[in-house]
Short mmCIF file of C-alpha atoms and ligand atoms in Angstrom, two decimals:
data_model
loop_
_atom_site.label_atom_id
_atom_site.label_comp_id
_atom_site.label_asym_id
_atom_site.label_seq_id
_atom_site.Cartn_x
_atom_site.Cartn_y
_atom_site.Cartn_z
CA MET A 66 -0.01 0.20 -0.02
CA GLU A 67 1.32 3.37 -0.39
CA PHE A 68 0.60 6.15 2.39
CA LYS A 69 1.04 9.67 1.61
CA ILE A 70 0.10 13.03 3.93
CA LYS A 71 -2.44 15.87 2.30
CA SER A 72 -2.93 19.65 3.14
CA GLY A 73 -4.04 22.17 1.59
CA ASP A 74 -7.73 23.21 0.42
CA LEU A 75 -9.79 20.01 0.89
CA ALA A 76 -12.36 20.49 -0.67
CA LYS A 77 -9.71 21.52 -3.79
CA GLN A 78 -8.11 17.38 -3.47
CA LYS A 79 -8.62 15.49 -6.23
CA THR A 80 -9.11 11.91 -4.78
CA PRO A 81 -11.34 8.80 -5.80
CA CYS A 82 -12.92 9.01 -2.80
CA LEU A 83 -13.08 11.76 1.15
CA ILE A 84 -13.45 10.24 4.14
CA LEU A 85 -15.21 12.49 6.36
CA GLY A 86 -16.59 12.18 10.38
CA VAL A 87 -20.37 13.60 11.31
CA LEU A 88 -20.48 12.95 15.61
CA GLU A 89 -23.93 12.83 17.02
CA LYS A 90 -26.69 14.17 16.81
CA ARG A 91 -26.10 14.82 12.87
CA LYS A 92 -22.61 17.20 13.98
CA LEU A 93 -20.24 17.97 10.88
CA SER A 94 -16.68 17.82 12.23
CA GLU A 95 -14.59 21.11 10.90
CA PRO A 96 -13.36 19.56 7.64
CA ALA A 97 -17.41 18.50 7.08
CA GLU A 98 -18.66 21.62 7.30
CA ALA A 99 -15.78 22.67 4.46
CA ILE A 100 -17.27 20.02 2.30
CA ASP A 101 -20.05 21.15 3.40
CA LYS A 102 -19.60 25.23 2.54
CA ALA A 103 -18.49 24.36 -0.84
CA SER A 104 -21.39 22.03 -1.61
CA GLY A 105 -23.72 24.74 -0.74
CA GLY A 106 -25.06 22.93 2.50
CA HIS A 107 -25.69 19.96 0.27
CA LEU A 108 -24.07 17.24 3.74
CA SER A 109 -26.47 19.14 5.74
CA GLU A 110 -28.94 18.51 3.41
CA VAL A 111 -28.67 14.51 3.86
CA LEU A 112 -28.06 14.95 6.79
CA ARG A 113 -31.85 16.35 7.22
CA LYS A 114 -33.22 13.27 5.90
CA GLY A 115 -31.67 11.50 8.87
CA ASP A 116 -29.54 8.95 6.42
CA LEU A 117 -26.77 9.14 8.83
CA ASP A 118 -26.87 10.10 12.34
CA GLY A 119 -22.74 10.54 14.23
CA LYS A 120 -23.04 7.50 15.52
CA ALA A 121 -19.75 5.60 16.14
CA GLY A 122 -19.66 2.79 13.26
CA ARG A 123 -22.10 3.47 10.81
CA ALA A 124 -20.94 4.52 7.62
CA LEU A 125 -22.53 6.80 4.44
CA MET A 126 -20.99 6.88 0.76
CA LEU A 127 -22.46 10.04 -1.46
CA TYR A 128 -22.01 10.06 -4.75
CA GLY A 129 -22.40 13.33 -7.32
CA VAL A 130 -21.13 16.12 -3.91
CA PRO A 131 -21.57 19.49 -6.02
CA GLY A 132 -18.48 22.06 -5.56
CA VAL A 133 -15.78 19.46 -4.58
CA GLY A 134 -12.46 17.65 -5.58
CA CYS A 135 -13.92 14.87 -4.88
CA GLU A 136 -15.17 11.77 -6.42
CA ARG A 137 -17.24 10.87 -3.36
CA VAL A 138 -17.70 11.45 0.00
CA LEU A 139 -17.75 8.63 3.05
CA LEU A 140 -19.03 10.43 5.89
CA VAL A 141 -18.28 8.18 8.98
CA GLY A 142 -20.70 8.18 12.24
CA CYS A 143 -18.04 9.43 15.54
CA GLY A 144 -20.39 9.30 18.38
CA LYS A 145 -20.12 12.19 21.00
CA ARG A 146 -17.41 14.49 20.64
CA LYS A 147 -16.85 14.05 24.48
CA GLU A 148 -16.99 10.52 24.50
CA LEU A 149 -14.03 10.42 21.56
CA ASP A 150 -11.54 7.64 22.14
CA ARG A 151 -9.14 5.66 20.28
CA ARG A 152 -11.57 2.83 20.96
CA THR A 153 -14.86 4.48 19.59
CA TYR A 154 -12.20 6.08 16.73
CA ARG A 155 -10.66 2.96 15.20
CA LYS A 156 -14.43 1.58 15.47
CA ALA A 157 -15.89 4.47 13.01
CA LEU A 158 -12.27 4.03 11.87
CA ALA A 159 -13.06 -0.16 10.84
CA ALA A 160 -16.08 1.21 9.73
CA ALA A 161 -14.66 3.03 6.70
CA LEU A 162 -12.83 0.65 5.66
CA ALA A 163 -15.48 -1.57 5.18
CA LEU A 164 -17.08 0.56 3.45
CA LEU A 165 -14.31 1.05 1.29
CA ASP A 166 -13.67 -2.58 0.41
CA ASP A 167 -17.65 -2.88 0.15
CA THR A 168 -16.65 -0.25 -3.00
CA ARG A 169 -14.08 -1.93 -3.98
CA THR A 170 -12.63 1.41 -3.86
CA THR A 171 -9.07 1.89 -5.17
CA SER A 172 -7.83 5.42 -3.19
CA ALA A 173 -9.01 7.53 -0.33
CA LEU A 174 -7.97 10.60 1.76
CA CYS A 175 -8.56 10.18 5.72
CA ALA A 176 -10.02 13.96 7.80
CA LEU A 177 -10.15 11.88 10.21
CA PRO A 178 -7.56 12.55 12.12
CA GLU A 179 -9.10 15.98 12.42
CA LEU A 180 -11.13 14.97 15.32
CA VAL A 181 -8.54 14.31 17.92
CA ALA A 182 -9.43 11.83 20.37
CA GLU A 183 -8.58 11.60 24.12
CA GLY A 184 -5.90 11.16 25.13
CA MET A 185 -4.26 10.71 21.85
CA ASP A 186 -2.41 13.56 19.72
CA VAL A 187 -1.85 14.33 15.52
CA TYR A 188 1.15 12.01 16.50
CA ARG A 189 -0.84 9.16 17.55
CA GLN A 190 -3.87 9.51 16.13
CA VAL A 191 -1.92 9.25 12.31
CA ARG A 192 -0.20 6.97 13.32
CA ASP A 193 -3.18 4.68 14.26
CA THR A 194 -4.60 5.46 11.25
CA PHE A 195 -2.29 4.14 9.57
CA ALA A 196 -1.90 1.34 11.61
CA THR A 197 -5.12 -0.04 11.54
CA CYS A 198 -5.42 0.73 8.39
CA ILE A 199 -3.31 -1.57 6.54
CA ASP A 200 -4.11 -4.21 8.95
CA LYS A 201 -8.01 -4.13 8.40
CA VAL A 202 -7.16 -4.47 4.58
CA TYR A 203 -5.04 -7.81 5.28
CA ARG A 204 -5.40 -10.34 3.98
CA TYR A 205 -4.48 -13.95 4.30
CA ASP A 206 -3.82 -15.93 1.43
CA GLN A 207 -0.29 -18.14 1.81
CA THR A 208 -1.80 -21.65 1.31
CA LYS A 209 -4.87 -20.50 -1.50
CA SER A 210 -5.01 -22.37 -4.13
CA ASP A 211 -6.22 -19.04 -6.16
CA GLU A 212 -4.45 -17.93 -8.67
CA LYS A 213 -5.94 -14.18 -7.90
CA PRO A 214 -6.71 -14.39 -4.19
CA PRO A 215 -8.82 -11.53 -3.22
CA THR A 216 -6.41 -8.70 -2.51
CA SER A 217 -8.12 -5.48 -0.23
CA PRO A 218 -8.78 -3.25 -3.71
CA LEU A 219 -7.77 -0.30 -0.50
CA LYS A 220 -4.05 0.47 -2.79
CA ARG A 221 -3.54 4.15 -1.13
CA LEU A 222 -4.51 5.83 1.91
CA GLU A 223 -4.17 9.77 1.86
CA VAL A 224 -4.69 11.65 5.38
CA TRP A 225 -5.14 15.27 5.34
CA ILE A 226 -3.83 17.75 7.78
CA SER A 227 -5.05 21.00 8.67
CA ARG A 228 -2.66 22.86 9.91
CA LYS A 229 0.90 23.03 7.97
CA GLN A 230 2.42 22.62 11.60
CA ASP A 231 1.63 19.81 12.27
CA ILE A 232 2.65 18.38 8.77
CA GLY A 233 6.00 17.54 10.14
CA THR A 234 4.92 15.62 13.60
CA ALA A 235 2.28 13.09 10.80
CA GLU A 236 5.05 12.70 8.05
CA ARG A 237 7.33 10.79 11.16
CA ALA A 238 4.13 9.12 12.51
CA LEU A 239 3.22 7.95 9.18
CA SER A 240 7.00 6.48 9.27
CA HIS A 241 6.31 5.11 12.28
CA GLY A 242 2.91 3.54 12.06
CA ALA A 243 3.70 2.25 8.26
CA ALA A 244 6.96 0.22 9.79
CA ILE A 245 4.77 -0.86 12.79
CA ALA A 246 2.13 -2.65 10.39
CA GLN A 247 4.94 -3.76 8.62
CA GLY A 248 6.31 -5.69 11.70
CA THR A 249 2.23 -6.49 12.76
CA VAL A 250 1.85 -7.55 9.12
CA LEU A 251 5.34 -10.57 9.15
CA ALA A 252 4.19 -11.72 12.95
CA LYS A 253 0.57 -12.66 11.11
CA ASP A 254 1.48 -13.87 8.00
CA LEU A 255 3.74 -16.30 10.64
CA GLY A 256 1.15 -16.42 13.36
CA ASN A 257 -0.54 -18.12 10.91
CA LEU A 258 1.23 -20.59 8.78
CA PRO A 259 0.65 -23.86 9.40
CA GLY A 260 2.28 -26.55 11.40
CA ASN A 261 2.99 -28.61 8.35
CA ILE A 262 4.64 -25.50 6.91
CA CYS A 263 5.56 -23.31 9.81
CA THR A 264 8.17 -25.55 11.21
CA PRO A 265 11.17 -24.56 14.18
CA GLY A 266 13.50 -25.12 10.52
CA TYR A 267 11.37 -22.23 8.60
CA LEU A 268 11.37 -20.14 11.77
CA ALA A 269 15.08 -19.94 11.79
CA GLU A 270 15.29 -19.69 7.58
CA ARG A 271 13.13 -16.52 7.31
CA ALA A 272 15.19 -15.35 10.63
CA LEU A 273 18.07 -15.89 7.68
CA THR A 274 16.04 -14.70 5.27
CA LEU A 275 15.66 -11.35 7.58
CA GLY A 276 19.28 -11.51 8.33
CA SER A 277 20.22 -11.00 4.18
CA ASP A 278 17.31 -8.24 3.71
CA TYR A 279 18.71 -6.36 6.28
CA ALA A 280 22.46 -5.35 6.48
CA ASP A 281 22.18 -4.71 9.79
CA LEU A 282 20.84 -7.78 11.09
CA SER A 283 23.21 -10.35 12.33
CA VAL A 284 21.25 -13.71 12.63
CA THR A 285 22.84 -17.12 13.93
CA ILE A 286 21.09 -20.63 14.86
CA LEU A 287 21.74 -22.34 16.89
CA GLU A 288 21.32 -26.23 16.56
CA GLU A 289 20.50 -29.64 18.50
CA ALA A 290 24.09 -30.49 19.32
CA ASP A 291 25.16 -26.85 20.03
CA MET A 292 21.92 -26.91 22.67
CA ALA A 293 23.77 -29.54 24.12
CA GLU A 294 26.87 -28.94 24.47
CA LEU A 295 25.48 -25.34 26.67
CA GLY A 296 23.47 -27.89 28.30
CA MET A 297 19.72 -26.79 27.58
CA GLY A 298 18.40 -30.10 28.54
CA ALA A 299 15.25 -28.77 29.15
CA LEU A 300 15.20 -27.18 25.68
CA LEU A 301 15.75 -30.98 24.06
CA SER A 302 14.21 -32.41 26.77
CA VAL A 303 10.64 -30.51 24.95
CA SER A 304 11.67 -31.69 21.33
CA ARG A 305 12.75 -35.53 21.86
CA GLY A 306 9.21 -36.32 21.26
CA SER A 307 8.79 -34.31 17.53
CA ARG A 308 10.82 -35.33 14.84
CA GLN A 309 12.23 -31.73 13.97
CA ALA A 310 15.19 -30.58 15.07
CA ALA A 311 15.10 -27.78 17.27
CA LYS A 312 16.83 -24.32 16.74
CA LEU A 313 17.79 -21.36 19.14
CA ILE A 314 17.50 -19.05 16.76
CA LEU A 315 19.42 -14.81 17.24
CA MET A 316 18.47 -12.22 15.75
CA GLU A 317 21.21 -9.13 16.25
CA TYR A 318 20.54 -5.56 15.60
CA ARG A 319 23.29 -2.78 16.37
CA GLY A 320 21.89 0.41 16.23
CA GLY A 321 22.83 2.15 19.87
CA LYS A 322 26.46 3.17 20.69
CA ASP A 323 29.03 0.29 21.08
CA GLY A 324 28.92 -1.13 24.62
CA ALA A 325 25.19 0.03 25.20
CA LYS A 326 23.33 -2.10 27.45
CA PRO A 327 20.64 -3.97 24.59
CA VAL A 328 16.98 -4.92 25.06
CA VAL A 329 16.30 -8.33 25.18
CA LEU A 330 13.57 -9.82 23.15
CA VAL A 331 13.13 -14.22 23.74
CA GLY A 332 9.86 -15.48 21.84
CA LYS A 333 8.35 -18.78 22.87
CA GLY A 334 8.46 -20.12 19.50
CA LEU A 335 5.98 -23.44 19.70
CA THR A 336 4.88 -24.41 16.30
CA PHE A 337 2.65 -26.98 17.21
CA ASP A 338 1.69 -27.63 20.86
CA ALA A 339 -0.05 -31.32 21.31
CA GLY A 340 0.60 -31.35 24.41
CA GLY A 341 2.88 -34.15 24.28
CA ILE A 342 2.29 -37.16 26.48
CA SER A 343 0.23 -35.01 28.53
CA ILE A 344 -2.02 -34.48 25.14
CA LYS A 345 -4.93 -32.17 24.67
CA PRO A 346 -8.12 -32.78 23.78
CA ALA A 347 -8.73 -32.70 20.29
CA ALA A 348 -11.17 -29.62 20.03
CA ASP A 349 -9.41 -26.31 18.39
CA MET A 350 -6.06 -27.61 19.16
CA ASP A 351 -5.51 -26.45 15.80
CA GLU A 352 -5.20 -23.42 17.50
CA MET A 353 -2.16 -24.50 18.95
CA LYS A 354 0.20 -24.09 15.00
CA PHE A 355 -0.35 -20.24 16.71
CA ASP A 356 2.08 -21.50 19.53
CA MET A 357 4.82 -19.66 18.26
CA CYS A 358 2.95 -16.08 18.48
CA GLY A 359 5.60 -14.80 21.36
CA ALA A 360 7.88 -15.79 18.68
CA ALA A 361 6.51 -14.05 14.99
CA SER A 362 6.52 -10.62 17.57
CA VAL A 363 9.47 -11.03 18.07
CA PHE A 364 10.43 -11.12 14.06
CA GLY A 365 7.32 -8.31 14.15
CA ALA A 366 9.19 -5.53 16.81
CA MET A 367 12.78 -6.87 15.76
CA LYS A 368 11.04 -5.96 11.60
CA ALA A 369 9.91 -3.02 12.54
CA THR A 370 12.62 -1.97 14.17
CA LEU A 371 14.86 -2.84 11.33
CA GLU A 372 12.48 -0.28 9.24
CA LEU A 373 12.54 2.26 11.80
CA GLY A 374 16.90 2.11 11.82
CA LEU A 375 15.78 2.81 15.57
CA PRO A 376 19.39 4.04 17.74
CA ILE A 377 19.13 1.36 20.11
CA ASN A 378 21.04 -2.66 19.95
CA LEU A 379 18.23 -5.16 20.04
CA ILE A 380 18.80 -8.62 20.47
CA GLY A 381 15.63 -11.80 18.81
CA VAL A 382 16.36 -14.86 20.88
CA VAL A 383 14.02 -17.80 19.70
CA PRO A 384 13.30 -20.85 20.69
CA ALA A 385 12.65 -22.90 18.66
CA SER A 386 10.58 -27.00 18.43
CA GLU A 387 7.16 -28.66 18.38
CA ASN A 388 6.16 -30.91 21.33
CA LEU A 389 4.21 -34.31 19.68
CA PRO A 390 3.54 -37.81 21.84
CA ASP A 391 5.76 -39.70 20.45
CA GLY A 392 8.47 -42.78 22.31
CA ASP A 393 11.26 -40.20 22.59
CA ALA A 394 9.15 -37.58 24.15
CA ASN A 395 8.92 -36.36 27.66
CA LYS A 396 7.19 -39.06 30.05
CA PRO A 397 4.93 -37.25 33.62
CA GLY A 398 7.45 -37.61 36.68
CA ASP A 399 11.02 -37.28 34.18
CA ILE A 400 13.42 -35.23 34.96
CA VAL A 401 15.68 -32.19 32.72
CA THR A 402 18.38 -30.55 34.37
CA SER A 403 17.90 -27.60 32.87
CA MET A 404 21.24 -24.60 31.48
CA SER A 405 21.22 -23.12 35.18
CA GLY A 406 22.28 -26.05 36.43
CA GLN A 407 18.11 -25.97 37.84
CA THR A 408 16.47 -29.85 37.98
CA ILE A 409 12.98 -30.24 36.14
CA GLU A 410 10.46 -32.41 37.47
CA ILE A 411 8.01 -32.94 34.42
CA LEU A 412 4.36 -32.96 35.81
CA ASN A 413 2.50 -32.54 33.23
CA THR A 414 4.37 -32.58 29.59
CA ASP A 415 2.32 -29.72 27.99
CA ALA A 416 3.86 -26.36 30.99
CA GLU A 417 6.01 -27.04 27.65
CA GLY A 418 6.86 -23.62 27.35
CA ARG A 419 8.93 -22.40 30.38
CA LEU A 420 11.26 -25.69 29.93
CA ILE A 421 11.53 -24.30 26.42
CA LEU A 422 12.16 -20.94 27.60
CA CYS A 423 14.23 -21.07 30.67
CA ASP A 424 17.43 -22.63 28.26
CA ALA A 425 16.82 -19.67 26.33
CA LEU A 426 16.59 -17.00 29.16
CA THR A 427 20.02 -18.79 30.85
CA TYR A 428 21.56 -17.69 27.53
CA CYS A 429 20.77 -14.28 28.05
CA GLU A 430 22.60 -13.74 30.26
CA ARG A 431 26.10 -13.67 27.65
CA PHE A 432 24.10 -10.43 26.63
CA ASP A 433 24.75 -8.09 29.63
CA PRO A 434 21.22 -6.95 28.72
CA ALA A 435 19.36 -3.29 29.58
CA ILE A 436 15.88 -5.75 29.86
CA VAL A 437 14.77 -8.76 29.39
CA LEU A 438 10.80 -9.25 28.06
CA ASP A 439 9.73 -12.70 27.36
CA LEU A 440 6.79 -13.00 24.74
CA ALA A 441 4.37 -16.73 25.37
CA THR A 442 1.58 -17.75 24.51
CA LEU A 443 2.04 -19.46 28.17
CA THR A 444 -0.59 -20.98 29.71
CA GLY A 445 -5.05 -20.60 28.93
CA ALA A 446 -4.83 -20.06 32.88
CA CYS A 447 -3.96 -15.77 31.75
CA VAL A 448 -7.12 -16.36 28.79
CA VAL A 449 -8.83 -17.16 31.86
CA ALA A 450 -7.56 -14.41 34.28
CA LEU A 451 -8.15 -11.11 32.13
CA GLY A 452 -9.72 -12.90 28.56
CA LYS A 453 -8.83 -11.38 25.49
CA HIS A 454 -8.31 -7.58 25.57
CA PRO A 455 -5.15 -7.04 27.30
CA CYS A 456 -2.09 -9.57 27.56
CA GLY A 457 -0.88 -10.54 31.11
CA LEU A 458 2.02 -8.66 32.56
CA PHE A 459 4.68 -10.10 35.77
CA THR A 460 7.80 -8.74 36.73
CA GLN A 461 9.24 -7.64 40.65
CA ASP A 462 10.52 -4.64 38.22
CA GLU A 463 8.25 -1.91 39.53
CA LYS A 464 9.70 0.84 36.48
CA LEU A 465 9.79 -1.62 34.15
CA ALA A 466 6.52 -2.47 34.67
CA ALA A 467 4.95 0.53 35.02
CA GLU A 468 7.45 1.55 31.24
CA ILE A 469 5.50 -1.69 29.86
CA LEU A 470 1.80 -0.25 30.75
CA ALA A 471 2.83 2.99 29.20
CA ALA A 472 3.68 1.49 25.85
CA GLY A 473 0.62 -0.16 26.00
CA GLU A 474 -1.73 2.77 26.70
CA ALA A 475 0.54 4.93 24.58
CA ALA A 476 0.16 1.58 21.38
CA GLY A 477 -3.56 0.58 21.69
CA ASP A 478 -1.99 -2.42 22.58
CA ARG A 479 -2.31 -2.87 26.43
CA ALA A 480 -1.21 -4.97 29.19
CA TRP A 481 -2.34 -5.60 32.86
CA ARG A 482 -0.41 -6.11 35.43
CA MET A 483 -0.48 -9.52 37.41
CA PRO A 484 0.72 -10.50 40.84
CA LEU A 485 4.91 -12.44 41.33
CA TRP A 486 4.81 -13.05 44.83
CA ASP A 487 6.85 -14.92 47.01
CA GLU A 488 3.71 -16.61 48.29
CA TYR A 489 2.95 -18.97 44.96
CA GLN A 490 6.18 -19.79 44.86
CA GLU A 491 6.16 -23.17 47.20
CA GLU A 492 3.72 -24.24 44.41
CA LEU A 493 6.77 -25.75 42.57
CA ASP A 494 8.09 -26.87 44.94
CA SER A 495 8.50 -31.11 43.91
CA ASN A 496 9.63 -34.42 45.78
CA PHE A 497 12.44 -35.36 43.45
CA ALA A 498 13.95 -32.13 41.47
CA ASP A 499 14.67 -28.58 42.49
CA MET A 500 11.15 -27.41 40.89
CA ALA A 501 8.00 -29.47 39.29
CA ASN A 502 7.49 -27.93 35.93
CA VAL A 503 3.27 -26.77 37.03
CA GLY A 504 1.74 -26.35 40.92
CA SER A 505 -1.86 -26.77 41.61
CA ARG A 506 -4.78 -25.57 39.70
CA TRP A 507 -5.35 -22.40 40.68
CA GLY A 508 -3.15 -19.40 39.24
CA GLY A 509 -2.05 -21.27 36.43
CA ALA A 510 -0.34 -18.36 35.01
CA ILE A 511 1.05 -16.45 37.30
CA THR A 512 2.89 -19.64 39.04
CA ALA A 513 4.16 -19.71 35.29
CA ALA A 514 5.56 -16.55 35.58
CA CYS A 515 6.98 -18.00 38.99
CA PHE A 516 8.62 -21.18 36.95
CA LEU A 517 10.09 -18.85 34.42
CA SER A 518 11.66 -15.89 37.15
CA ARG A 519 13.90 -18.68 38.90
CA TYR A 520 16.04 -18.07 35.43
CA THR A 521 16.27 -14.18 35.41
CA LYS A 522 17.91 -12.54 38.33
CA LYS A 523 20.25 -11.36 37.08
CA TYR A 524 19.35 -8.92 35.05
CA PRO A 525 16.30 -6.88 34.55
CA TRP A 526 13.27 -9.02 33.59
CA ALA A 527 9.75 -9.24 32.68
CA HIS A 528 6.98 -11.69 31.13
CA LEU A 529 4.63 -11.34 28.66
CA ASP A 530 1.53 -13.94 28.86
CA ILE A 531 -0.26 -13.31 25.07
CA ALA A 532 -2.38 -16.42 25.83
CA GLY A 533 -5.47 -14.62 25.80
CA ILE A 534 -4.33 -11.50 22.39
CA ALA A 535 -2.26 -13.25 20.02
CA TRP A 536 -4.78 -14.84 17.94
CA LEU A 537 -8.34 -14.83 17.47
CA SER A 538 -11.15 -17.66 17.74
CA GLY A 539 -14.20 -18.31 15.57
CA LYS A 540 -15.73 -16.33 12.35
CA GLU A 541 -12.09 -14.48 12.61
CA LYS A 542 -10.23 -17.45 13.57
CA GLY A 543 -6.23 -15.67 12.74
CA ALA A 544 -3.27 -14.07 14.35
CA THR A 545 -3.49 -10.24 15.84
CA GLY A 546 0.21 -9.29 15.22
CA ARG A 547 -0.03 -8.66 19.14
CA PRO A 548 2.36 -7.10 20.62
CA VAL A 549 4.17 -5.80 18.18
CA SER A 550 2.62 -2.46 18.61
CA LEU A 551 3.58 -2.93 22.25
CA LEU A 552 7.59 -4.00 22.20
CA THR A 553 7.41 -1.07 18.62
CA GLU A 554 6.18 1.32 21.43
CA LEU A 555 8.11 0.37 24.09
CA LEU A 556 11.71 0.69 21.54
CA LEU A 557 10.96 4.32 19.85
CA GLU A 558 10.55 5.18 23.63
CA ARG A 559 13.66 3.91 24.91
CA SER A 560 15.32 4.91 21.80
CA GLY A 561 14.40 8.65 22.51
CA THR A 562 12.33 8.27 18.98
CA VAL A 563 9.25 8.10 19.66
CA GLU A 564 7.59 12.29 19.87
N1 LIG B 23 0.71 -22.94 24.93
C1 LIG B 23 -0.09 -23.64 25.60
C2 LIG B 23 -0.81 -22.33 26.30
C3 LIG B 23 -1.87 -21.99 25.56
C4 LIG B 23 -3.71 -22.91 25.64
C5 LIG B 23 -2.49 -20.93 25.05
C6 LIG B 23 -4.71 -22.50 25.21
C7 LIG B 23 -3.64 -20.36 24.96
C8 LIG B 23 -4.73 -21.00 24.28
C9 LIG B 23 0.46 -23.89 26.76
O1 LIG B 23 1.83 -24.74 26.28
C10 LIG B 23 -0.06 -25.09 27.64
O2 LIG B 23 -0.09 -26.23 27.13
N2 LIG B 23 -0.49 -24.97 29.63
C11 LIG B 23 -1.00 -25.27 29.17
C12 LIG B 23 -0.24 -25.39 31.33
C13 LIG B 23 -0.82 -26.61 31.90
C14 LIG B 23 -0.81 -27.40 31.49
C15 LIG B 23 0.04 -25.92 33.35
C16 LIG B 23 -2.23 -25.01 29.90
O3 LIG B 23 -2.64 -23.69 30.06
O4 LIG B 23 -3.28 -25.72 29.91
MN1 LIG B 24 1.45 -27.01 26.64
ZN1 LIG B 25 3.21 -24.34 24.92
#
């Protein structure tokens, strides 16, 4: 897609479709008022007839509006001015984009960001507009056989800015929004691929491709023999039940100062989770192809960072494996030794994410990280606790917690903090090893985080359980690309690049 910032006399703008906001009750936004004037009151005439009341999410296409340069006008309801927040704004924008899709409109000029929502500014609003647009026109077609898969007709989106002095800000918002969207699309594409294509080896290949696409990125793949040498007994125990070799993918971007401590992102790359010997029920098991979405978000955040050339040192670490039942698979009661030296009794082979992550987290010590942030579709319990709107944030570091929560708010990709208290730790006691890999039925997201906390004592660390946000089910089944926006926001802030 192509993007552009436009300004100048709105009535004279040439475009197949001009998108304007209408507020409740039938109140025109400022740009809409300008067009109303130029057209001799055409818009107010239409509204007076009652075709659109301004309720958020309603949209109406007008043809033959006189006195203006555009071919069509798309009016979209944005609700009450006082109640216009990011959520309502996105809803209105989505309605406009859906109507563009229905009418097979290929190019549009959007004046909606003029209605700055609560808690937003021009930068955020324009950035969100482009990012939301790319998100909405996304179509998965990688494994469809149609020669011409159904792509979105929209090829060009322009945003109109009234104040000349905002143009620089809007341009920056455009480039940031487009980079975030590219990262999100990469994360969605990887997430949506089936388990028989997106294997650990495939993820490794994609990392190497990213490395050859961007000169600033160096990629290293550790093989099972390397992992064995490092003593990664936990990670290797998960992959033993699979015919696909595990990979430990390392992506290093040194955009920051020499010697500046890197931000390290660790993503769970479980390319299919059948549960192992503690096998999962059949219903919805296909969704466990999404169990590598943590890894996908690391790829996505890396892609956005590379596109933006952020002045920061960023390392991505992806332990990739399958979890399947097999004669050589982990058995309940098996005890393995992690790279840290701590022994683990595997009481449930379906709690495999923490097993591959703990060795990856120990490996991170060598980077002398500023922070380590892990992203993992770790527990169904987190989805029970929080539903599908925020991800769960776990950390004992107050400053880091505040930073991540703020980044989530700012990006519209929110996290919600969960406790990580010592009270929960004793659930992991084992009679036979240093710890068990599961606790009791209750608070499963927290005991999972407690497990990881035992491997992250040497650096500031936070864990995001993204099981609820990484994909949607039902008719809209598909990867969301979250939390690439949150991560990129954090990296923009840390590198001092954000507005
Ligand atoms: N990948 C799953 C977590 C998951 C399950 C995410 C369903 C989203 C939907 C993870 O590996 C897992 O199986 N976790 C177990 C942990 C349990 C055995 C302690 C779970 O959540 O049931
Ligand atoms: Mn599992
Ligand atoms: Zn899993």
